Backbone as a printed PyTorch tensor [residue, N CA C, xyz], in Angstrom:
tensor([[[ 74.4450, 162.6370,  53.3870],
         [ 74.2400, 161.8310,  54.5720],
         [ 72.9340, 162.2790,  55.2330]],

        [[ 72.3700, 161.3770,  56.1010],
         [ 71.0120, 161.6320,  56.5680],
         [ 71.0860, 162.6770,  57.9300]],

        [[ 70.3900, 163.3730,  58.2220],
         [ 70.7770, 163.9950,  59.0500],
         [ 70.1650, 163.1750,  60.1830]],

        [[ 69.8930, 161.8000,  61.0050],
         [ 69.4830, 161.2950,  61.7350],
         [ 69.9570, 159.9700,  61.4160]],

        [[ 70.7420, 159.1070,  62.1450],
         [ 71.2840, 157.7790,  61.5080],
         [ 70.5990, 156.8910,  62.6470]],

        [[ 70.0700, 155.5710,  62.2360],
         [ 69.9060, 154.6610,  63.2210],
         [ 70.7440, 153.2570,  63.0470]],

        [[ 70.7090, 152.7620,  64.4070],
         [ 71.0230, 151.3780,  64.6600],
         [ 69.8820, 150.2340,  63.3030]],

        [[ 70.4280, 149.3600,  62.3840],
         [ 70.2840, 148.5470,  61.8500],
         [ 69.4570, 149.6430,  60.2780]],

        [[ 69.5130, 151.1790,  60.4820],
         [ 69.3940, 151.4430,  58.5700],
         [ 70.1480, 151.0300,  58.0300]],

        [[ 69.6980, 151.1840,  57.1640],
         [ 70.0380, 150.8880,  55.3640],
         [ 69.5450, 151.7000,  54.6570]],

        [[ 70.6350, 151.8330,  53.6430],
         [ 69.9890, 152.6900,  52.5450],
         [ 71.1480, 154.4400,  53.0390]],

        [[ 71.2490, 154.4700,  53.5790],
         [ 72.1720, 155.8770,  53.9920],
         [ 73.4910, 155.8960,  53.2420]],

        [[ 73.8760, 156.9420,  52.2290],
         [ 74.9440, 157.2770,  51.4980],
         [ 76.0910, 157.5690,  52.4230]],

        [[ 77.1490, 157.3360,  52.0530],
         [ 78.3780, 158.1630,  52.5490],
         [ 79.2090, 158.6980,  51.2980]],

        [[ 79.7960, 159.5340,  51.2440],
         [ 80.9700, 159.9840,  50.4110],
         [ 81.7340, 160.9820,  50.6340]],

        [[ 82.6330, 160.2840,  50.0670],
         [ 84.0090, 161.2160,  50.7630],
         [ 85.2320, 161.6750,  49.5410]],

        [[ 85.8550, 162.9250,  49.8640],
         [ 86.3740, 163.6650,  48.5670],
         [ 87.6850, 162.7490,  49.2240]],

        [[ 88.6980, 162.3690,  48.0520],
         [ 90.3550, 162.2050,  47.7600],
         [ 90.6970, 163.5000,  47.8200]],

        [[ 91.8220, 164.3710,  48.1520],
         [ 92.4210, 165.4550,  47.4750],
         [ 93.6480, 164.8870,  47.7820]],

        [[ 94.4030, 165.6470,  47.0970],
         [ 95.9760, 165.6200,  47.2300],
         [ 96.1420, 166.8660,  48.5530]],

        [[ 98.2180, 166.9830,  48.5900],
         [ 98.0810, 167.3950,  49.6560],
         [ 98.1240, 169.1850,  49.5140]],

        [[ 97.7290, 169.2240,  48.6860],
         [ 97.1710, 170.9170,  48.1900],
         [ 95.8950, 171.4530,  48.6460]],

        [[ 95.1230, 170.7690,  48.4690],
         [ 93.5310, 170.4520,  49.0590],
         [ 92.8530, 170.2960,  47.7810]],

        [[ 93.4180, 169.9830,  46.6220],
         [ 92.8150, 169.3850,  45.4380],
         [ 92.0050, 168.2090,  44.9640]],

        [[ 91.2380, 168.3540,  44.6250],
         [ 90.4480, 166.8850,  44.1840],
         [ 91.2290, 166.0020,  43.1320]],

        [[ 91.1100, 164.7580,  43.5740],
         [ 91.9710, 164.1250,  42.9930],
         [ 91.2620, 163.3330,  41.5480]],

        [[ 91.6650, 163.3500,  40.7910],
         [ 90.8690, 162.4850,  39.4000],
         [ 91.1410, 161.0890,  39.7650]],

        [[ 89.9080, 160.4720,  39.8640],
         [ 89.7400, 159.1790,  40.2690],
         [ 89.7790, 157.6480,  39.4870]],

        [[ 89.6210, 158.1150,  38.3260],
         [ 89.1010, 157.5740,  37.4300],
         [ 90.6200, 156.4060,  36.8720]],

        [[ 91.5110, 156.4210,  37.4890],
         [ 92.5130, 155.3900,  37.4330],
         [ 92.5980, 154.5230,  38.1790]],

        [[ 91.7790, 154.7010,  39.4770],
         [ 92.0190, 154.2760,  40.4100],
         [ 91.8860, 152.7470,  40.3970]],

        [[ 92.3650, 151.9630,  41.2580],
         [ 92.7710, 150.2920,  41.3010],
         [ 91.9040, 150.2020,  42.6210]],

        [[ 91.6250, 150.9910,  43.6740],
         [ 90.5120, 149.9520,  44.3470],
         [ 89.7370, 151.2550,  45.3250]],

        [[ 88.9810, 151.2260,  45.4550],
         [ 87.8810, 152.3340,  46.5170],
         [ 87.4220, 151.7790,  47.3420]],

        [[ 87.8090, 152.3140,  48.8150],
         [ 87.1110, 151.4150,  50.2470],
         [ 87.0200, 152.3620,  50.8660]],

        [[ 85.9700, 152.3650,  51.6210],
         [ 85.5690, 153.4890,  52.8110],
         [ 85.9730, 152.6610,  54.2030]],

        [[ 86.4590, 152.6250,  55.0420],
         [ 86.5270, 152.3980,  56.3630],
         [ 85.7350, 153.1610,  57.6020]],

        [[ 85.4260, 152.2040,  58.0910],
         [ 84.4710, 152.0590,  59.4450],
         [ 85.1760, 152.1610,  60.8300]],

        [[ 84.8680, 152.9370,  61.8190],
         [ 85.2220, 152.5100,  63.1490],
         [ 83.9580, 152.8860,  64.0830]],

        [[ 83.7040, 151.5790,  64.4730],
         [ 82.2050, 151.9280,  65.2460],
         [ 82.7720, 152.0730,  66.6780]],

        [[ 81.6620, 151.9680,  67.7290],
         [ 81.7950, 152.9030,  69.2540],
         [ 82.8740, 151.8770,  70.2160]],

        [[ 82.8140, 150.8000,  69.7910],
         [ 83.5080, 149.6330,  70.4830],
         [ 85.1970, 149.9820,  70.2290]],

        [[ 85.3100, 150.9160,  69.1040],
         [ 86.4190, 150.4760,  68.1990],
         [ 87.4190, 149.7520,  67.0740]],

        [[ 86.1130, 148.4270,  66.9350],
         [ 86.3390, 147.7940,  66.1900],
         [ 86.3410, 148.4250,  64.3260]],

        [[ 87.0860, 147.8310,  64.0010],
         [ 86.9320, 148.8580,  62.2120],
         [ 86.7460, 147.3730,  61.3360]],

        [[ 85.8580, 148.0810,  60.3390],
         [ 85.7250, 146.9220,  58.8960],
         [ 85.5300, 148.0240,  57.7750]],

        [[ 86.0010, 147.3520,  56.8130],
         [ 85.9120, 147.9610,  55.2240],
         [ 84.7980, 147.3180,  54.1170]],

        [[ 85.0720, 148.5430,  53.5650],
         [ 83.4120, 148.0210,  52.2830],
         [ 84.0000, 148.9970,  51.4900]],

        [[ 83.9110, 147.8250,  50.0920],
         [ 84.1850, 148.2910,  48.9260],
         [ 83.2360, 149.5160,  48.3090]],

        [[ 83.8270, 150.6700,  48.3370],
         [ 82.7130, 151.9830,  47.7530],
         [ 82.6330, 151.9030,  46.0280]],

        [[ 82.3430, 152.5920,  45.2100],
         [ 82.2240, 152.9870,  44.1860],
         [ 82.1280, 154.7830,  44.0000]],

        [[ 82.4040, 155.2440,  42.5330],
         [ 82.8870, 156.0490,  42.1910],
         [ 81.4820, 156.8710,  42.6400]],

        [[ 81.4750, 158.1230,  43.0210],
         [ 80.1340, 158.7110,  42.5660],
         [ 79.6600, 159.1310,  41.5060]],

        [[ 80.6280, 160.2930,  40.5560],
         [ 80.1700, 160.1210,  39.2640],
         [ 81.5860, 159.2510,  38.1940]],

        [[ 82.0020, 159.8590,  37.8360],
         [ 83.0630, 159.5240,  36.5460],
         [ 84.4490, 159.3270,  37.3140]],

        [[ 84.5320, 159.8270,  38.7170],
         [ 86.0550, 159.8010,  39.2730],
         [ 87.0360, 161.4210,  39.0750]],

        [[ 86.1600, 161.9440,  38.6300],
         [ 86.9670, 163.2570,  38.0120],
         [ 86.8190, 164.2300,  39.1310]],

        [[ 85.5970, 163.9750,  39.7840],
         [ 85.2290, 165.2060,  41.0350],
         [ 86.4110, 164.3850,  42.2730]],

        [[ 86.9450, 163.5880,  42.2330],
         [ 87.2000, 163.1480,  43.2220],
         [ 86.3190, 162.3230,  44.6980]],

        [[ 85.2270, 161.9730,  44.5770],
         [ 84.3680, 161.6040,  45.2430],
         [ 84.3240, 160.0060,  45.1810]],

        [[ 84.0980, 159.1780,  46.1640],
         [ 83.3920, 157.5370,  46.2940],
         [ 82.6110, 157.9590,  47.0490]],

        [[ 82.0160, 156.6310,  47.3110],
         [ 80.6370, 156.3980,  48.0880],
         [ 80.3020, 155.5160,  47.8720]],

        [[ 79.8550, 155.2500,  49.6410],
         [ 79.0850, 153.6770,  50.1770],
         [ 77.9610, 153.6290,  50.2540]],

        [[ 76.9140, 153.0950,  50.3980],
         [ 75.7610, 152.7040,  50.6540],
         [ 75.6250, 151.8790,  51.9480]],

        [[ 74.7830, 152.1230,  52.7210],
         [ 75.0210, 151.0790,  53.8080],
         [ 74.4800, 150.2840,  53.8620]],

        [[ 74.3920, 148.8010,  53.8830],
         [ 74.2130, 147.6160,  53.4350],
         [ 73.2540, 146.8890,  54.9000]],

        [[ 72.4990, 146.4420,  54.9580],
         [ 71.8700, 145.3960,  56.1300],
         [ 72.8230, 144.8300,  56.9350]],

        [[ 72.7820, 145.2960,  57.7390],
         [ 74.5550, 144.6560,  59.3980],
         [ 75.2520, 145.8080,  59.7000]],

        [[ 75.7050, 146.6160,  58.5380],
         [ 76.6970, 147.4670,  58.7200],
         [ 76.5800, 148.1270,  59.7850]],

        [[ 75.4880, 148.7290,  60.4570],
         [ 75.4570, 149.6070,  61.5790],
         [ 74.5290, 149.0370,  62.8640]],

        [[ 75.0640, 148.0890,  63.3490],
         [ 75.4470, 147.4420,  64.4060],
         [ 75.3440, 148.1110,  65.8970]],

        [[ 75.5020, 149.5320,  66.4060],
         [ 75.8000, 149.5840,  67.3740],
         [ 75.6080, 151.3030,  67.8680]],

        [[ 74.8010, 151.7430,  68.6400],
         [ 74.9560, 153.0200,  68.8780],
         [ 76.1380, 153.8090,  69.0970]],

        [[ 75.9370, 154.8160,  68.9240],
         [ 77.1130, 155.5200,  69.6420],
         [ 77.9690, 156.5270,  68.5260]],

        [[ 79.0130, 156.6430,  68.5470],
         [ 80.1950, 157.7370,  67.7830],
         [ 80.9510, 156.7580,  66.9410]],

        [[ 80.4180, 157.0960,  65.4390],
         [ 81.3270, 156.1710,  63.9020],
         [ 82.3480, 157.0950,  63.5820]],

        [[ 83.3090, 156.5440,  63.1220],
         [ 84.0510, 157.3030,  62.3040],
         [ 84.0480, 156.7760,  60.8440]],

        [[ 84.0430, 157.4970,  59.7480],
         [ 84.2440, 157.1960,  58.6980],
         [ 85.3440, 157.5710,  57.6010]],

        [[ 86.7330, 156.6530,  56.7010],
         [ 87.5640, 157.2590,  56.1410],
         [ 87.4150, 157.1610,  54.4350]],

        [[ 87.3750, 157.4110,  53.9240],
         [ 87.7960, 157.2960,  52.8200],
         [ 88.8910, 156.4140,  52.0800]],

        [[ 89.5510, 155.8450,  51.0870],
         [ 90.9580, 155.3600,  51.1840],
         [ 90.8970, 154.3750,  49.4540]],

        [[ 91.6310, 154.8450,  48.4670],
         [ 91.5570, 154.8190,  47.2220],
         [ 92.8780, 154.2430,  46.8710]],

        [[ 93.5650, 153.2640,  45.8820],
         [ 94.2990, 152.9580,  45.6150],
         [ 94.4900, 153.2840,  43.9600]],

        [[ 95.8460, 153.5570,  43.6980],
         [ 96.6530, 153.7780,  41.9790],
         [ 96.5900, 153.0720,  42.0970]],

        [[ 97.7620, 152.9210,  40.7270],
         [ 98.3210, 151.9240,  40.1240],
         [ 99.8550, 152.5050,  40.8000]],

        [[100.1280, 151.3520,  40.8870],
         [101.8420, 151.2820,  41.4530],
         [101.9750, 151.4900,  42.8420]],

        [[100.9180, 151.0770,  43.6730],
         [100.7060, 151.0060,  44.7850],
         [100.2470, 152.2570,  45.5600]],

        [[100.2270, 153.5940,  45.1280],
         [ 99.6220, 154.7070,  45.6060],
         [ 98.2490, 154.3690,  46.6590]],

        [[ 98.3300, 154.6700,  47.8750],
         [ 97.1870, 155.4480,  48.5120],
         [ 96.8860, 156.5100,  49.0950]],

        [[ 95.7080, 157.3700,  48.7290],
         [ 95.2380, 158.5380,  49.1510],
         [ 94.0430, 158.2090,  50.0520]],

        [[ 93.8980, 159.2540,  51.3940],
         [ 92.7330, 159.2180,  52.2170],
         [ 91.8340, 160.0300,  52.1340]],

        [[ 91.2770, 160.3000,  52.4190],
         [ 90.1000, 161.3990,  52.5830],
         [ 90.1620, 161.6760,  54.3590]],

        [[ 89.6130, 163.0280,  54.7000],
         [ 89.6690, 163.4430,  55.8310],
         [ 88.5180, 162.2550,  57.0730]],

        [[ 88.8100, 162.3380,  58.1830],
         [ 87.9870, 161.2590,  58.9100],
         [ 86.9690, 162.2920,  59.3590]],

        [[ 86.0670, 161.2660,  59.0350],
         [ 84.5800, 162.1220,  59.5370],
         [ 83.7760, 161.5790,  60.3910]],

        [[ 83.1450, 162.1690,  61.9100],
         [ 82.4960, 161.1800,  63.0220],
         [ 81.2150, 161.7900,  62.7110]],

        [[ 80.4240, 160.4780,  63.1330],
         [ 79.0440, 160.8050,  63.3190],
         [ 78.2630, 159.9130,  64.2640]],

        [[ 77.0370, 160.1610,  64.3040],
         [ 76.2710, 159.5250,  65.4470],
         [ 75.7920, 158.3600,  64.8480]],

        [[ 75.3780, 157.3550,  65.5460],
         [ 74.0900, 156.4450,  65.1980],
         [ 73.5300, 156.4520,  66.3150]],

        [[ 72.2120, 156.6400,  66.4850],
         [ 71.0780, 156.1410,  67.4560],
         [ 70.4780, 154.9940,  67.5670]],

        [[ 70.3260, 154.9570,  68.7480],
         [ 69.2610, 153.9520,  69.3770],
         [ 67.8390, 153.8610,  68.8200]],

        [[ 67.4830, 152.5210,  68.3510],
         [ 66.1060, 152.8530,  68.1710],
         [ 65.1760, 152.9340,  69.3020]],

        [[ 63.7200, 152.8120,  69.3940],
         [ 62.9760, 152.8400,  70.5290],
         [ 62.4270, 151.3550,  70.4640]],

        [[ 62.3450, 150.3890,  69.7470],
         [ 62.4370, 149.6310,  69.7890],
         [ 62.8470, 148.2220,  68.9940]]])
């Protein structure tokens, strides 16, 4: 992640580890669907489909942030959230961060 986020980048990674409830990384690589979830400063939340980072084996996804996505100054939260097969979901820990204001 960038260590400086602004209102309307693009291009900024996120990723976030699965573990089980051991604190293990989870093998990913079965998985049926990868979404990172959003909660920006308003409170409002939206989802975006992530992808694996490498093979699924480290346990890792990751988003890219897309043109719109970051909308709004203030305190994001970001989750993780991976689906099996047979309906399984695992989260990843929630992680806050800033976005700034630009100057203009």
């Amino acid at each position: 992640m960038a260590e400086e986020i602004h209102v309307a980048d693009v291009g900024t990674s996120f990723r976030a580890a699965i573990k089980d409830e051991d604190g293990a990384v989870l093998d990913l690589s079965t998985s049926t669907s990868l979404l990172m979830w959003f909660r920006r400063p308003d409170l409002t939340t939206f989802e975006k489909e992530a992808s694996l980072f490498t093979d699924g084996t480290d346990g890792v996804i990751e988003y890219v942030i897309a043109d719109g996505d970051l909308d709004q100054a203030g305190k994001w939260k970001a989750q993780g959230v991976v689906g099996f097969p047979g309906g399984g979901l695992n989260h990843s820990d929630i992680h806050s961060f800033k976005v700034f204001a630009n100057l203009m």
